[in-house]
Amino acid sequence: ISNRATSIGIQAFYACSFAGDLVIPSSVNHIYSEAFSGCSFTGNLIISNGNGVTTIHKLAFAYGRFIGDLVIPGSVTTIDEQAFVYSGFTGKLVISDGVTSIGTNAFAHCRFTGDLVIPDSVTEIYHGAFNECNNIENIYFMGNAPKIYNYTAIPYVFPLGKTLYYREGTTGWTTPTWNGYKTA
């Protein structure tokens, strides 16, 4: 994508196939709804850091398939609802410090692997954000307990049965459970 682009519009690349990496330059400020929904590509998804993307809108990468890691850069503050729902990336998910809000079902049913580290900038996580992401190994929180918006009595933000690990000296956490999840 050209470094002259400032946004990627609604359904701009809907259901496209790409060979290689998809690189979104730092000139892009918004990735709008369904911009890459249903897309498949054979490489990494690279969202460049800098003063770039601030919001990844609803369904922007939903139902997509790609190989490799997904790094959400520090310029992003909001990952909107269902932004990556049912995405089939097979690497690791890295959420950089700067993200403050993770929307409803943002990563639900994704198959990324490894540890999930929630940076201290995250202050709110919505219902189902990481639900059914069963390949997550450990969930680590770097900061204070975020506000959880859960719409049911049963916890559905993270995969059931996972332990949430938080740092000593942070606030808002309870032990042995917090919002229905085991903590340590």
mmCIF file of C-alpha atoms in Angstrom:
data_model
loop_
_atom_site.group_PDB
_atom_site.id
_atom_site.type_symbol
_atom_site.label_atom_id
_atom_site.label_comp_id
_atom_site.label_asym_id
_atom_site.label_seq_id
_atom_site.Cartn_x
_atom_site.Cartn_y
_atom_site.Cartn_z
ATOM 1 C CA ILE A 1 0.000 0.000 0.000
ATOM 2 C CA SER A 2 1.381 3.383 -0.978
ATOM 3 C CA ASN A 3 2.829 5.583 1.752
ATOM 4 C CA ARG A 4 0.628 8.392 0.378
ATOM 5 C CA ALA A 5 -2.552 6.634 1.550
ATOM 6 C CA THR A 6 -4.122 8.156 4.677
ATOM 7 C CA SER A 7 -6.970 5.675 5.181
ATOM 8 C CA ILE A 8 -8.221 2.373 3.841
ATOM 9 C CA GLY A 9 -11.919 2.584 3.075
ATOM 10 C CA ILE A 10 -14.866 0.350 3.824
ATOM 11 C CA GLN A 11 -14.473 -3.004 1.997
ATOM 12 C CA ALA A 12 -11.522 -1.617 0.009
ATOM 13 C CA PHE A 13 -9.867 -5.044 -0.335
ATOM 14 C CA TYR A 14 -12.799 -7.218 0.705
ATOM 15 C CA ALA A 15 -12.122 -10.956 0.064
ATOM 16 C CA CYS A 16 -8.876 -10.336 -1.858
ATOM 17 C CA SER A 17 -5.923 -12.705 -1.998
ATOM 18 C CA PHE A 18 -2.333 -11.512 -1.756
ATOM 19 C CA ALA A 19 1.000 -13.285 -2.202
ATOM 20 C CA GLY A 20 3.532 -12.207 0.435
ATOM 21 C CA ASP A 21 3.325 -9.687 3.266
ATOM 22 C CA LEU A 22 0.661 -7.028 3.634
ATOM 23 C CA VAL A 23 2.325 -3.812 4.813
ATOM 24 C CA ILE A 24 0.184 -0.907 5.945
ATOM 25 C CA PRO A 25 2.357 2.240 6.041
ATOM 26 C CA SER A 26 2.463 4.737 8.906
ATOM 27 C CA SER A 27 0.744 7.325 6.666
ATOM 28 C CA VAL A 28 -2.548 5.405 7.154
ATOM 29 C CA ASN A 29 -4.594 6.710 10.102
ATOM 30 C CA HIS A 30 -7.701 4.502 9.902
ATOM 31 C CA ILE A 31 -8.477 1.028 8.644
ATOM 32 C CA TYR A 32 -12.229 1.165 8.155
ATOM 33 C CA SER A 33 -14.899 -1.514 8.476
ATOM 34 C CA GLU A 34 -14.333 -4.684 6.469
ATOM 35 C CA ALA A 35 -11.346 -3.153 4.647
ATOM 36 C CA PHE A 36 -9.564 -6.531 4.560
ATOM 37 C CA SER A 37 -12.404 -8.766 5.698
ATOM 38 C CA GLY A 38 -12.203 -12.240 4.196
ATOM 39 C CA CYS A 39 -8.755 -11.647 2.716
ATOM 40 C CA SER A 40 -6.018 -14.239 2.587
ATOM 41 C CA PHE A 41 -2.317 -13.742 2.121
ATOM 42 C CA THR A 42 0.747 -15.896 2.441
ATOM 43 C CA GLY A 43 2.923 -13.638 4.596
ATOM 44 C CA ASN A 44 2.800 -11.391 7.623
ATOM 45 C CA LEU A 45 0.387 -8.588 8.393
ATOM 46 C CA ILE A 46 2.522 -5.557 9.189
ATOM 47 C CA ILE A 47 0.886 -2.401 10.509
ATOM 48 C CA SER A 48 3.706 0.153 10.568
ATOM 49 C CA ASN A 49 4.425 2.058 13.745
ATOM 50 C CA GLY A 50 4.806 5.804 14.016
ATOM 51 C CA ASN A 51 1.979 8.333 13.815
ATOM 52 C CA GLY A 52 -0.059 5.862 11.777
ATOM 53 C CA VAL A 53 -3.176 3.844 12.434
ATOM 54 C CA THR A 54 -5.065 4.997 15.533
ATOM 55 C CA THR A 55 -8.204 2.886 15.128
ATOM 56 C CA ILE A 56 -8.773 -0.527 13.618
ATOM 57 C CA HIS A 57 -12.490 -0.397 12.878
ATOM 58 C CA LYS A 58 -15.205 -3.040 13.107
ATOM 59 C CA LEU A 59 -14.586 -6.205 11.033
ATOM 60 C CA ALA A 60 -11.478 -4.657 9.418
ATOM 61 C CA PHE A 61 -9.641 -8.010 9.217
ATOM 62 C CA ALA A 62 -12.497 -10.371 10.125
ATOM 63 C CA TYR A 63 -12.457 -13.863 8.634
ATOM 64 C CA GLY A 64 -9.001 -13.275 7.160
ATOM 65 C CA ARG A 65 -6.233 -15.831 6.763
ATOM 66 C CA PHE A 66 -2.529 -15.109 6.983
ATOM 67 C CA ILE A 67 0.646 -16.739 8.198
ATOM 68 C CA GLY A 68 2.876 -15.158 10.782
ATOM 69 C CA ASP A 69 2.680 -12.750 13.682
ATOM 70 C CA LEU A 70 0.332 -9.826 14.185
ATOM 71 C CA VAL A 71 1.834 -6.787 15.889
ATOM 72 C CA ILE A 72 -0.588 -4.023 16.843
ATOM 73 C CA PRO A 73 1.643 -0.907 16.964
ATOM 74 C CA GLY A 74 1.660 1.688 19.730
ATOM 75 C CA SER A 75 -0.066 4.260 17.504
ATOM 76 C CA VAL A 76 -3.290 2.220 17.741
ATOM 77 C CA THR A 77 -5.480 3.255 20.667
ATOM 78 C CA THR A 78 -8.689 1.416 19.753
ATOM 79 C CA ILE A 79 -9.257 -2.071 18.404
ATOM 80 C CA ASP A 80 -12.941 -1.945 17.539
ATOM 81 C CA GLU A 81 -15.488 -4.735 17.935
ATOM 82 C CA GLN A 82 -14.899 -7.839 15.807
ATOM 83 C CA ALA A 83 -11.842 -6.249 14.179
ATOM 84 C CA PHE A 84 -10.102 -9.637 13.838
ATOM 85 C CA VAL A 85 -12.957 -12.055 14.673
ATOM 86 C CA TYR A 86 -12.356 -15.526 13.201
ATOM 87 C CA SER A 87 -9.007 -14.458 11.740
ATOM 88 C CA GLY A 88 -6.755 -17.371 11.009
ATOM 89 C CA PHE A 89 -3.300 -15.967 11.682
ATOM 90 C CA THR A 90 -1.013 -18.659 13.009
ATOM 91 C CA GLY A 91 1.764 -16.735 14.735
ATOM 92 C CA LYS A 92 1.786 -14.617 17.859
ATOM 93 C CA LEU A 93 -0.325 -11.605 18.776
ATOM 94 C CA VAL A 94 1.601 -8.631 20.138
ATOM 95 C CA ILE A 95 -0.402 -5.682 21.462
ATOM 96 C CA SER A 96 1.898 -2.696 21.911
ATOM 97 C CA ASP A 97 1.695 -0.147 24.680
ATOM 98 C CA GLY A 98 -0.678 2.586 23.495
ATOM 99 C CA VAL A 99 -3.817 0.490 22.973
ATOM 100 C CA THR A 100 -6.445 1.597 25.513
ATOM 101 C CA SER A 101 -9.580 -0.231 24.361
ATOM 102 C CA ILE A 102 -10.176 -3.748 23.008
ATOM 103 C CA GLY A 103 -13.709 -4.097 21.638
ATOM 104 C CA THR A 104 -16.372 -6.788 21.809
ATOM 105 C CA ASN A 105 -15.206 -10.014 20.133
ATOM 106 C CA ALA A 106 -12.163 -8.153 18.748
ATOM 107 C CA PHE A 107 -10.072 -11.343 18.510
ATOM 108 C CA ALA A 108 -12.743 -13.970 19.246
ATOM 109 C CA HIS A 109 -12.131 -17.367 17.650
ATOM 110 C CA CYS A 110 -8.622 -16.456 16.464
ATOM 111 C CA ARG A 111 -5.997 -19.183 16.335
ATOM 112 C CA PHE A 112 -2.854 -17.264 17.279
ATOM 113 C CA THR A 113 -0.390 -19.072 19.535
ATOM 114 C CA GLY A 114 1.826 -18.330 22.526
ATOM 115 C CA ASP A 115 1.432 -15.911 25.397
ATOM 116 C CA LEU A 116 -0.932 -12.952 25.378
ATOM 117 C CA VAL A 117 0.518 -9.851 27.009
ATOM 118 C CA ILE A 118 -1.904 -7.015 27.766
ATOM 119 C CA PRO A 119 0.065 -3.738 28.101
ATOM 120 C CA ASP A 120 -0.497 -1.321 30.958
ATOM 121 C CA SER A 121 -2.152 1.181 28.595
ATOM 122 C CA VAL A 122 -5.262 -1.038 28.231
ATOM 123 C CA THR A 123 -8.028 0.374 30.437
ATOM 124 C CA GLU A 124 -11.068 -1.434 29.014
ATOM 125 C CA ILE A 125 -11.781 -4.809 27.469
ATOM 126 C CA TYR A 126 -15.207 -5.718 26.130
ATOM 127 C CA HIS A 127 -17.237 -8.926 26.109
ATOM 128 C CA GLY A 128 -15.736 -11.830 24.191
ATOM 129 C CA ALA A 129 -12.556 -9.970 23.207
ATOM 130 C CA PHE A 130 -10.433 -13.146 23.314
ATOM 131 C CA ASN A 131 -13.176 -15.744 23.687
ATOM 132 C CA GLU A 132 -12.433 -19.136 22.111
ATOM 133 C CA CYS A 133 -8.779 -18.198 21.468
ATOM 134 C CA ASN A 134 -7.875 -21.571 22.879
ATOM 135 C CA ASN A 135 -4.255 -21.632 21.679
ATOM 136 C CA ILE A 136 -3.289 -18.872 24.125
ATOM 137 C CA GLU A 137 -0.782 -20.332 26.552
ATOM 138 C CA ASN A 138 -0.621 -17.670 29.290
ATOM 139 C CA ILE A 139 -2.309 -14.290 29.784
ATOM 140 C CA TYR A 140 -0.181 -11.559 31.376
ATOM 141 C CA PHE A 141 -1.327 -8.094 32.439
ATOM 142 C CA MET A 142 1.353 -5.412 32.744
ATOM 143 C CA GLY A 143 -0.802 -2.774 34.435
ATOM 144 C CA ASN A 144 -3.761 -2.181 36.669
ATOM 145 C CA ALA A 145 -6.912 -4.238 36.225
ATOM 146 C CA PRO A 146 -8.853 -2.906 33.231
ATOM 147 C CA LYS A 147 -12.587 -2.272 33.260
ATOM 148 C CA ILE A 148 -14.299 -5.381 31.916
ATOM 149 C CA TYR A 149 -17.596 -5.005 30.072
ATOM 150 C CA ASN A 150 -19.135 -8.470 30.248
ATOM 151 C CA TYR A 151 -22.746 -8.918 29.171
ATOM 152 C CA THR A 152 -23.367 -12.210 30.937
ATOM 153 C CA ALA A 153 -22.744 -13.665 34.385
ATOM 154 C CA ILE A 154 -20.397 -16.217 32.814
ATOM 155 C CA PRO A 155 -16.973 -14.773 31.966
ATOM 156 C CA TYR A 156 -16.473 -14.670 28.197
ATOM 157 C CA VAL A 157 -13.644 -12.205 27.741
ATOM 158 C CA PHE A 158 -10.846 -14.808 27.716
ATOM 159 C CA PRO A 159 -10.873 -18.555 27.045
ATOM 160 C CA LEU A 160 -12.388 -20.414 29.973
ATOM 161 C CA GLY A 161 -9.966 -22.193 32.269
ATOM 162 C CA LYS A 162 -7.069 -19.789 31.697
ATOM 163 C CA THR A 163 -5.214 -18.097 34.542
ATOM 164 C CA LEU A 164 -4.652 -14.339 34.394
ATOM 165 C CA TYR A 165 -1.251 -13.244 35.687
ATOM 166 C CA TYR A 166 -0.767 -9.710 36.980
ATOM 167 C CA ARG A 167 2.235 -7.788 38.277
ATOM 168 C CA GLU A 168 2.793 -7.170 41.946
ATOM 169 C CA GLY A 169 2.078 -3.561 42.852
ATOM 170 C CA THR A 170 -0.696 -3.057 40.284
ATOM 171 C CA THR A 171 -4.220 -2.274 41.486
ATOM 172 C CA GLY A 172 -7.750 -3.552 41.001
ATOM 173 C CA TRP A 173 -6.921 -7.254 40.975
ATOM 174 C CA THR A 174 -8.402 -9.807 43.360
ATOM 175 C CA THR A 175 -7.108 -13.237 44.284
ATOM 176 C CA PRO A 176 -7.864 -16.119 43.874
ATOM 177 C CA THR A 177 -10.272 -14.920 41.160
ATOM 178 C CA TRP A 178 -11.088 -11.729 39.301
ATOM 179 C CA ASN A 179 -14.245 -11.399 37.183
ATOM 180 C CA GLY A 180 -14.627 -15.179 37.236
ATOM 181 C CA TYR A 181 -11.062 -15.957 36.141
ATOM 182 C CA LYS A 182 -8.368 -17.584 38.245
ATOM 183 C CA THR A 183 -5.543 -15.123 39.017
ATOM 184 C CA ALA A 184 -1.956 -15.345 40.128
#
